[in-house]
Each structure stands twice: as C-alpha cells, then as structure tokens.
PDB file of C-alpha atoms in Angstrom:
ATOM      1  CA  MET A   1      -7.534   7.753  19.168  1.00  0.00           C
ATOM      2  CA  ASP A   2      -6.705  10.286  16.369  1.00  0.00           C
ATOM      3  CA  MET A   3      -4.986   8.222  13.740  1.00  0.00           C
ATOM      4  CA  ARG A   4      -3.824  11.139  11.459  1.00  0.00           C
ATOM      5  CA  ALA A   5      -1.401  12.262  14.550  1.00  0.00           C
ATOM      6  CA  ALA A   6       0.244   8.614  14.074  1.00  0.00           C
ATOM      7  CA  LYS A   7       1.673   9.333  10.626  1.00  0.00           C
ATOM      8  CA  LEU A   8       5.300   7.225  10.240  1.00  0.00           C
ATOM      9  CA  ASP A   9       8.431   9.008  10.043  1.00  0.00           C
ATOM     10  CA  ASP A  10       9.964   8.963   6.417  1.00  0.00           C
ATOM     11  CA  ASP A  11      13.160   7.426   8.305  1.00  0.00           C
ATOM     12  CA  ILE A  12      11.040   4.529   9.487  1.00  0.00           C
ATOM     13  CA  LEU A  13       9.211   4.261   6.034  1.00  0.00           C
ATOM     14  CA  GLU A  14      12.529   3.839   4.614  1.00  0.00           C
ATOM     15  CA  ASN A  15      13.869   1.094   6.645  1.00  0.00           C
ATOM     16  CA  VAL A  16      10.531  -1.005   5.963  1.00  0.00           C
ATOM     17  CA  ALA A  17      10.281  -0.837   2.626  1.00  0.00           C
ATOM     18  CA  GLY A  18      13.408   0.874   1.406  1.00  0.00           C
ATOM     19  CA  GLY A  19      16.971   0.506   0.307  1.00  0.00           C
ATOM     20  CA  VAL A  20      18.325  -1.073  -2.716  1.00  0.00           C
ATOM     21  CA  GLU A  21      16.293  -4.394  -2.434  1.00  0.00           C
ATOM     22  CA  ARG A  22      12.520  -4.240  -2.274  1.00  0.00           C
ATOM     23  CA  VAL A  23      10.443  -7.192  -1.009  1.00  0.00           C
ATOM     24  CA  ARG A  24       8.338  -8.609  -4.002  1.00  0.00           C
ATOM     25  CA  TYR A  25       5.066  -9.779  -3.099  1.00  0.00           C
ATOM     26  CA  SER A  26       3.023 -12.317  -4.901  1.00  0.00           C
ATOM     27  CA  ASP A  27      -0.476 -11.268  -6.479  1.00  0.00           C
ATOM     28  CA  ALA A  28      -2.175 -13.369  -3.681  1.00  0.00           C
ATOM     29  CA  ASP A  29      -0.226 -11.290  -1.300  1.00  0.00           C
ATOM     30  CA  PHE A  30      -1.471  -7.952  -2.935  1.00  0.00           C
ATOM     31  CA  ARG A  31      -5.092  -9.319  -2.888  1.00  0.00           C
ATOM     32  CA  LYS A  32      -4.654 -10.103   0.659  1.00  0.00           C
ATOM     33  CA  ALA A  33      -3.630  -6.614   1.247  1.00  0.00           C
ATOM     34  CA  GLY A  34      -6.726  -5.164  -0.795  1.00  0.00           C
ATOM     35  CA  VAL A  35      -4.876  -4.662  -4.094  1.00  0.00           C
ATOM     36  CA  THR A  36      -5.935  -5.583  -7.399  1.00  0.00           C
ATOM     37  CA  ILE A  37      -3.457  -5.800 -10.400  1.00  0.00           C
ATOM     38  CA  ASN A  38      -4.165  -5.496 -13.868  1.00  0.00           C
ATOM     39  CA  ASN A  39      -2.000  -5.440 -17.262  1.00  0.00           C
ATOM     40  CA  ASN A  40      -2.769  -2.648 -19.455  1.00  0.00           C
ATOM     41  CA  ASN A  41      -0.458  -2.816 -22.488  1.00  0.00           C
ATOM     42  CA  GLY A  42       2.137  -4.682 -20.808  1.00  0.00           C
ATOM     43  CA  ASN A  43       1.826  -2.164 -17.621  1.00  0.00           C
ATOM     44  CA  LYS A  44       0.838  -2.932 -14.519  1.00  0.00           C
ATOM     45  CA  VAL A  45      -1.947  -1.041 -13.040  1.00  0.00           C
ATOM     46  CA  TYR A  46      -2.542  -1.194  -9.230  1.00  0.00           C
ATOM     47  CA  THR A  47      -6.087  -0.497  -7.862  1.00  0.00           C
ATOM     48  CA  THR A  48      -7.875  -0.533  -4.423  1.00  0.00           C
ATOM     49  CA  THR A  49     -10.627   0.536  -2.932  1.00  0.00           C
ATOM     50  CA  MET A  50     -11.142   3.527  -0.913  1.00  0.00           C
ATOM     51  CA  ASN A  51     -14.219   5.359   0.605  1.00  0.00           C
ATOM     52  CA  GLY A  52     -16.520   2.697  -1.828  1.00  0.00           C
ATOM     53  CA  LYS A  53     -14.730   3.765  -4.720  1.00  0.00           C
ATOM     54  CA  THR A  54     -12.046   2.006  -6.857  1.00  0.00           C
ATOM     55  CA  ILE A  55      -9.016   4.203  -7.180  1.00  0.00           C
ATOM     56  CA  ASN A  56      -5.540   3.662  -8.988  1.00  0.00           C
ATOM     57  CA  VAL A  57      -2.616   3.893  -6.766  1.00  0.00           C
ATOM     58  CA  SER A  58       1.066   3.819  -7.507  1.00  0.00           C
ATOM     59  CA  GLU A  59       3.534   0.294  -7.236  1.00  0.00           C
ATOM     60  CA  SER A  60       5.113   2.203  -4.195  1.00  0.00           C
ATOM     61  CA  VAL A  61       1.551   2.778  -2.383  1.00  0.00           C
ATOM     62  CA  ALA A  62       0.434  -0.967  -3.598  1.00  0.00           C
ATOM     63  CA  LEU A  63       4.023  -2.244  -2.028  1.00  0.00           C
ATOM     64  CA  GLY A  64       3.445  -0.181   1.048  1.00  0.00           C
ATOM     65  CA  MET A  65       0.052  -1.499   1.559  1.00  0.00           C
ATOM     66  CA  CYS A  66       1.321  -4.935   1.493  1.00  0.00           C
ATOM     67  CA  ASP A  67       3.998  -4.214   4.093  1.00  0.00           C
ATOM     68  CA  CYS A  68       1.486  -2.841   6.545  1.00  0.00           C
ATOM     69  CA  TYR A  69      -0.564  -5.649   5.561  1.00  0.00           C
ATOM     70  CA  LYS A  70       2.549  -8.080   6.784  1.00  0.00           C
ATOM     71  CA  LEU A  71       3.546  -6.027   9.731  1.00  0.00           C
ATOM     72  CA  SER A  72       0.151  -5.801  11.298  1.00  0.00           C
ATOM     73  CA  GLY A  73      -0.439  -9.358  11.103  1.00  0.00           C
ATOM     74  CA  GLY A  74      -3.049  -9.733   8.413  1.00  0.00           C
ATOM     75  CA  THR A  75      -5.192  -6.611   8.908  1.00  0.00           C
ATOM     76  CA  ARG A  76      -6.060  -4.237   5.775  1.00  0.00           C
ATOM     77  CA  LEU A  77      -5.486  -0.561   6.041  1.00  0.00           C
ATOM     78  CA  THR A  78      -8.606   1.759   6.715  1.00  0.00           C
ATOM     79  CA  ASP A  79      -9.750   4.108   4.175  1.00  0.00           C
ATOM     80  CA  GLN A  80      -7.944   6.751   6.436  1.00  0.00           C
ATOM     81  CA  GLN A  81      -4.785   4.775   6.844  1.00  0.00           C
ATOM     82  CA  LEU A  82      -4.949   4.607   3.175  1.00  0.00           C
ATOM     83  CA  LYS A  83      -5.375   8.144   2.354  1.00  0.00           C
ATOM     84  CA  ASP A  84      -2.469   8.867   4.889  1.00  0.00           C
ATOM     85  CA  LEU A  85       0.087   6.396   2.929  1.00  0.00           C
ATOM     86  CA  ILE A  86      -0.971   7.913  -0.361  1.00  0.00           C
ATOM     87  CA  SER A  87      -0.139  11.548   0.989  1.00  0.00           C
ATOM     88  CA  GLN A  88       3.286  10.421   2.509  1.00  0.00           C
ATOM     89  CA  SER A  89       4.228   8.496  -0.544  1.00  0.00           C
TER      90      SER A  89
END
C-alpha cells in the first residue's frame, strides 16, 4: 500500500492536535515516540532520527509524533510517515 496517498486532511490533524489547549506529553512520552529533547540556552531543541541521521524537528512535529504514537497504540512513525508529517506541518 502506498502510504504517501494516505496523508491526513488538515481538518483531521486540527482535531487531533489543535485547538486552544494542546496535550502536553512527558519527556518519557517523547522518548517512546522517538523524540529527544535537549536544552540549548533555555530553549528546547527537539531531535529525532530519520534515514539513520539525527535531525532537528519543530515542537509541532514532535507533538505530532507523540499524537501518532498514542493513536497507533504505541507504534513509532516510519521514516516515510515522519517525512510526510514534516511536510504537512
């Protein structure tokens, strides 16, 4: 199945993660979803691994990764799914 054709509509993404109040995840939740949080001069820097390389991602992408991890019942995003999430954010 071609997962690139299965992108989520913006309306669906808004209902999952949007609104005024955002779900806040613990550092452990981020780690389970594949996100590492580092502190750089008081600013949080979110990183993950894609195609074997460490990349920086926005807070929005990091939260989306946690959303997807929780919604999938504990399955991390594949590299292609992560790429799709980044392109939609």
